[in-house]
Tab-separated table of C-alpha atoms in Angstrom:
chain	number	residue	atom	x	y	z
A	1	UNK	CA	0.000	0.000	0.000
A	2	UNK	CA	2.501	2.546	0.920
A	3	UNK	CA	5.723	2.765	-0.758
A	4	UNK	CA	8.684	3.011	1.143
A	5	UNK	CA	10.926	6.307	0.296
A	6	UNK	CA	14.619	5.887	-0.527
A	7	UNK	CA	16.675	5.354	2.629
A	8	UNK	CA	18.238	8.916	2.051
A	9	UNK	CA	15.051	10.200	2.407
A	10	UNK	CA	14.273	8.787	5.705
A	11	UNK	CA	17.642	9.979	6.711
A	12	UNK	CA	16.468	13.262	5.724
A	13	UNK	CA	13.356	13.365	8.027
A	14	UNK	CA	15.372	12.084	11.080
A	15	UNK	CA	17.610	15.080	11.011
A	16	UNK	CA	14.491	17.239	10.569
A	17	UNK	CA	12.886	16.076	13.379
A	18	UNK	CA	15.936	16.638	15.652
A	19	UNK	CA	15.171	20.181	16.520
A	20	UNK	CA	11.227	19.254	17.450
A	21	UNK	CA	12.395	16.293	19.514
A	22	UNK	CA	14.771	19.084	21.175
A	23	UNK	CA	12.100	20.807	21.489
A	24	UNK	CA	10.301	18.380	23.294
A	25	UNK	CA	12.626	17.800	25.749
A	26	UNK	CA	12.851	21.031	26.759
A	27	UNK	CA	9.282	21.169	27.124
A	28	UNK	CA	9.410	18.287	29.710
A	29	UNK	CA	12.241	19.322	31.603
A	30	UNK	CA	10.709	22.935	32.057
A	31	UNK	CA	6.786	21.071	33.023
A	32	UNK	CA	9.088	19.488	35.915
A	33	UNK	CA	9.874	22.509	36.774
A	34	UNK	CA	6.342	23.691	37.108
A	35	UNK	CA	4.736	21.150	38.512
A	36	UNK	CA	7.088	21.034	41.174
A	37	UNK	CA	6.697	25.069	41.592
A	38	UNK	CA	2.888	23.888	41.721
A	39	UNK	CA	3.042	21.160	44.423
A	40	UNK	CA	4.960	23.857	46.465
A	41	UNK	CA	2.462	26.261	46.013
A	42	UNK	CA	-0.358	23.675	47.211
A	43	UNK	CA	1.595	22.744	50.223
A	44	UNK	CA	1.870	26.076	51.161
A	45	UNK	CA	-1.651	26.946	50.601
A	46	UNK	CA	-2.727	23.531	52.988
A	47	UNK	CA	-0.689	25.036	56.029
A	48	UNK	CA	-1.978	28.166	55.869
A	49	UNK	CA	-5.504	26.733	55.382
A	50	UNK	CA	-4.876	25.093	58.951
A	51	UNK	CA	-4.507	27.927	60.518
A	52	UNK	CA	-7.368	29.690	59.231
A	53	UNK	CA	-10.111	28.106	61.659
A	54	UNK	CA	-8.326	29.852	65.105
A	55	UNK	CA	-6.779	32.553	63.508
A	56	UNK	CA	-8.206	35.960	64.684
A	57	UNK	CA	-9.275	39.008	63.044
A	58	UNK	CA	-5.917	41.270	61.828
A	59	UNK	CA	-4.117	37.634	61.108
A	60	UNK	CA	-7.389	36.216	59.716
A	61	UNK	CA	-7.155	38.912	56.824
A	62	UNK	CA	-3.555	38.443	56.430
A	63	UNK	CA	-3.977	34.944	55.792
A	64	UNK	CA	-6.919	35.501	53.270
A	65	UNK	CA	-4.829	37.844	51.511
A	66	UNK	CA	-1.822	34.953	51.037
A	67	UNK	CA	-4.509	32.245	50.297
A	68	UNK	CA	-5.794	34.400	47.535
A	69	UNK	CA	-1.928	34.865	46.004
A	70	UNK	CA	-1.061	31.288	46.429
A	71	UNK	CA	-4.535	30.575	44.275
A	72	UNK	CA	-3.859	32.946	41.961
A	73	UNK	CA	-0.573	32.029	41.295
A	74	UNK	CA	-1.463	28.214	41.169
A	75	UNK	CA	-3.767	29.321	38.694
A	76	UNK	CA	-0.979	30.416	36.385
A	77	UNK	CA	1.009	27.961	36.848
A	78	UNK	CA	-1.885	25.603	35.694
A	79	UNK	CA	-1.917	27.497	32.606
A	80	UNK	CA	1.333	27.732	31.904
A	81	UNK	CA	1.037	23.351	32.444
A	82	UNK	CA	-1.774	23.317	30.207
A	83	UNK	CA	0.430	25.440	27.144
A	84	UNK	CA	3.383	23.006	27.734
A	85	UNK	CA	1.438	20.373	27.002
A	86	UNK	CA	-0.492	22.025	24.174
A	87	UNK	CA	3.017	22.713	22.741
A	88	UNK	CA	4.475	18.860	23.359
A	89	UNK	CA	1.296	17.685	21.426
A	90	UNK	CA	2.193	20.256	18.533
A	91	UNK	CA	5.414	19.061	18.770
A	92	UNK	CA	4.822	15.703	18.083
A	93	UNK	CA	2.377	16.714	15.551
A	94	UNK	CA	5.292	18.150	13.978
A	95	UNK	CA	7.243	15.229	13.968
A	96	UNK	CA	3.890	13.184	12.506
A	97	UNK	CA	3.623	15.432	9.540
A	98	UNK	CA	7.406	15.025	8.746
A	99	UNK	CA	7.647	11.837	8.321
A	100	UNK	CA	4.253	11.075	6.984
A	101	UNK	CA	5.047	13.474	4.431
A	102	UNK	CA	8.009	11.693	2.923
A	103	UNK	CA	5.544	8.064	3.427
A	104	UNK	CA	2.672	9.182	1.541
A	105	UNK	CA	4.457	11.824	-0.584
A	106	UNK	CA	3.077	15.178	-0.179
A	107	UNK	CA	4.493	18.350	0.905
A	108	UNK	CA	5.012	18.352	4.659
A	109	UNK	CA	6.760	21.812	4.649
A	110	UNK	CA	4.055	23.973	5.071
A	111	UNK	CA	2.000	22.119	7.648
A	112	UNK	CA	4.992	20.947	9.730
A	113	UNK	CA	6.419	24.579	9.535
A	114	UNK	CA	2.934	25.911	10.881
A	115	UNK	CA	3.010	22.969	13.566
A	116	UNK	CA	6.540	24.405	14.672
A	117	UNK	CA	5.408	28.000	14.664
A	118	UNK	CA	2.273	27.120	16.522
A	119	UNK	CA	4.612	25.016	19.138
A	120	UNK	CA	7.047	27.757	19.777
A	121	UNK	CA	4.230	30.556	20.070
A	122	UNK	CA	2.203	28.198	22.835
A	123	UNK	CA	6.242	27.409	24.438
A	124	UNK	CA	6.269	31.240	24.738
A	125	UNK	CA	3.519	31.721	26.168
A	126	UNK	CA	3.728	28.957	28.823
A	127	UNK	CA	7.320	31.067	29.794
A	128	UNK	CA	5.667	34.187	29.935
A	129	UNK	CA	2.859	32.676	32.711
A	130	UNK	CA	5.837	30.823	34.387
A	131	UNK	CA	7.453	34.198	34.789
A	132	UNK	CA	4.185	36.069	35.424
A	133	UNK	CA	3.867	33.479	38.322
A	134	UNK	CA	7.422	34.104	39.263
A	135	UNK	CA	6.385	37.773	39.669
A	136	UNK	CA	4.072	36.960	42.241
A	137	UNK	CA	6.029	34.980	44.553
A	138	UNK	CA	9.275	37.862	44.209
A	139	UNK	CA	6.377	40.491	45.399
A	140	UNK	CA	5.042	38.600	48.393
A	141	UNK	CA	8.351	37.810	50.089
């Protein structure tokens, strides 16, 4: 059914595919990065949700106040999670196109280029929330 291409070819779409599979990795390293920024956020917000029940008026607010920047920056975090992930699947979509170009013969250039665009543009966006979040947590120390 399909014809194979010419093991140049093949060759061809393996170096291609380096810099998306780069790509990728970077992607997963820096999603460590923010889930583990997440986790510490949620920890956080748990002990100061403890103390909430005793806690009296002037402290009660203060602690309100913190609960509502540790949500807020969870929040971004979450969406900074959500465009890494967006930009791993374009990634890999990428990667798809590339090689199922040279398979079935048509010209992969213009969708895998889009693909790549589209993965950089939701990767910059995901570093712009991780440093929006990283705002936040500089201005309450």
């Amino acid at each position: 059914m399909f014809e194979l291409a010419a093991q140049g070819g093949i060759a061809h779409v393996i170096q291609l595919s380096i810099a998306p599979a780069f790509l990728l990795t970077s992607v997963g390293a820096i999603m460590g990065v923010m889930s583990t920024r997440l986790s510490r956020i949620v920890d956080r917000a748990r002990v100061l949700e403890l103390k909430l029940p005793g806690a009296e008026m002037p402290a009660r607010d203060d602690l309100l106040r913190r609960l509502n920047n540790l949500s807020r920056r969870a929040h971004l975090i979450s969406q900074a999670i959500v465009l890494c992930v967006v930009t791993a699947v374009l990634v890999c979509g990428t990667i798809i196109v590339l090689f199922s170009g040279e398979f079935l013969h048509f010209a992969a250039t213009v969708p895998a280029a889009l693909l790549f665009i589209a993965a950089l543009l939701t990767f910059l966006l995901a570093m712009v929330w991780l440093l929006r979040e990283i705002f936040m947590a500089i201005k309450t120390m």
